[in-house]
Amino acid sequence: MKRIRMVVLFICLAALGLALLSCRLPLPDVNVIQEWIGKKTPTTAIQTLPAISTPEISSGTEEEACYYMWASQPLPDVTQDLQKYFLDAGYPDIQATAGAFGENCVRQDGSVAGFHTMYTDIFITVSVDQLEDEQSLAEQVEMIMRLALDYPAEKLPGSTEGYLGISLVNPQGQPENLWFRRIDGKSALDRGLTGIELLSELRGK
């Protein structure tokens, strides 16, 4: 009985196999498979970021590893030209100097690798008869400031944010010092300030 069951099972399995072979099941489209794979896998190469390289540092350049400190440097060439500028304008008694303000690149051993100019300051000294004559003082300050502001900006290293210092010194050597940004002085003139009103404005800077 058991053998008969096994024979019947074998016949059924054989018949099922023949039926499957006789059936034409549709094969998947190769193009469809490739399209699906393409959606799952990037078709372009993955871009990688370029490697960051450390620049070579040569001794004595501003690129050298350092820390920065505020500093100033004299500008002898600009000073000479500025002095000639006032002399040619008819004011030989005016003493004018120029100095660059910026940052020193200081190495770890304390030596300076380089200097970066931010702007140029102009310093002017002029003798006056007395500091108490407000009207005369105001006229001299306005004259000096107009001349200084007319000096070509392209001859001054750095930005136009530089300062103008005017030192008025009486015969006893007592000074009155004015210190303001050149653009603030220009702004005051553009607003029509003159004389004592201008002097008061500059004193408040």
CSV table of N, CA, C and O in Angstrom, one decimal, residues 14 17 28 42 54 57 61 72 78 86 103 126 133 137 140 149 161 166 168 171 203:
chain,number,residue,atom,x,y,z
A,14,ALA,N,5.9,14.0,-11.9
A,14,ALA,CA,6.4,13.9,-13.3
A,14,ALA,C,5.4,14.7,-14.2
A,14,ALA,O,5.8,15.4,-15.1
A,17,GLY,N,5.9,18.4,-13.7
A,17,GLY,CA,7.1,18.9,-14.4
A,17,GLY,C,6.9,19.1,-15.9
A,17,GLY,O,7.3,20.0,-16.5
A,28,PRO,N,11.4,38.2,-18.1
A,28,PRO,CA,11.5,39.6,-17.8
A,28,PRO,C,12.4,40.3,-18.9
A,28,PRO,O,13.3,39.8,-19.4
A,42,PRO,N,24.0,54.9,-9.2
A,42,PRO,CA,24.4,56.1,-9.9
A,42,PRO,C,25.1,55.7,-11.2
A,42,PRO,O,26.0,54.8,-11.2
A,54,THR,N,48.6,72.1,2.3
A,54,THR,CA,49.1,73.2,3.0
A,54,THR,C,50.2,73.9,2.2
A,54,THR,O,51.1,73.3,1.7
A,57,ILE,N,55.6,77.4,3.0
A,57,ILE,CA,55.9,78.7,3.7
A,57,ILE,C,57.4,79.0,3.5
A,57,ILE,O,58.2,78.2,3.9
A,61,THR,N,58.2,85.8,4.6
A,61,THR,CA,57.0,86.3,3.9
A,61,THR,C,55.8,86.4,4.9
A,61,THR,O,55.8,85.8,6.0
A,72,SER,N,52.6,100.5,13.4
A,72,SER,CA,52.7,101.6,12.4
A,72,SER,C,54.1,101.7,11.9
A,72,SER,O,55.0,101.2,12.5
A,78,VAL,N,56.3,109.1,1.1
A,78,VAL,CA,55.0,109.9,1.1
A,78,VAL,C,55.2,111.2,1.9
A,78,VAL,O,54.7,112.2,1.5
A,86,PHE,N,52.7,120.8,0.3
A,86,PHE,CA,52.4,122.0,1.0
A,86,PHE,C,53.3,123.2,0.7
A,86,PHE,O,52.9,124.4,0.7
A,103,GLU,N,49.2,96.0,10.5
A,103,GLU,CA,49.5,94.8,11.4
A,103,GLU,C,50.8,94.3,11.1
A,103,GLU,O,51.2,94.1,9.9
A,126,VAL,N,51.7,123.0,12.8
A,126,VAL,CA,51.8,124.4,12.3
A,126,VAL,C,51.9,125.4,13.5
A,126,VAL,O,51.2,125.1,14.5
A,133,ASP,N,42.7,132.9,20.1
A,133,ASP,CA,42.0,133.6,19.0
A,133,ASP,C,41.2,132.5,18.2
A,133,ASP,O,41.8,131.9,17.2
A,137,LEU,N,42.2,130.7,14.6
A,137,LEU,CA,42.5,129.3,14.7
A,137,LEU,C,41.6,128.5,13.7
A,137,LEU,O,42.1,127.6,13.0
A,140,GLN,N,42.8,128.8,10.1
A,140,GLN,CA,44.0,128.1,9.8
A,140,GLN,C,43.6,126.6,9.7
A,140,GLN,O,44.1,125.9,8.8
A,149,LEU,N,43.0,117.3,2.4
A,149,LEU,CA,42.0,116.4,1.8
A,149,LEU,C,42.1,116.5,0.3
A,149,LEU,O,41.6,115.5,-0.4
A,161,GLU,N,40.2,105.3,5.0
A,161,GLU,CA,39.8,105.5,6.4
A,161,GLU,C,40.9,106.1,7.3
A,161,GLU,O,40.7,106.2,8.5
A,166,ILE,N,46.1,117.4,13.2
A,166,ILE,CA,46.6,118.8,13.1
A,166,ILE,C,47.0,119.3,14.5
A,166,ILE,O,46.1,119.3,15.4
A,168,LEU,N,48.3,122.5,16.5
A,168,LEU,CA,48.5,123.9,16.5
A,168,LEU,C,49.3,124.3,17.7
A,168,LEU,O,48.9,124.1,18.8
A,171,PRO,N,53.7,130.1,20.5
A,171,PRO,CA,55.1,130.4,20.8
A,171,PRO,C,55.7,129.8,22.0
A,171,PRO,O,56.9,129.6,22.2
A,203,ARG,N,36.7,119.3,16.9
A,203,ARG,CA,37.1,119.1,18.3
A,203,ARG,C,36.2,118.0,19.0
A,203,ARG,O,36.7,117.4,19.9
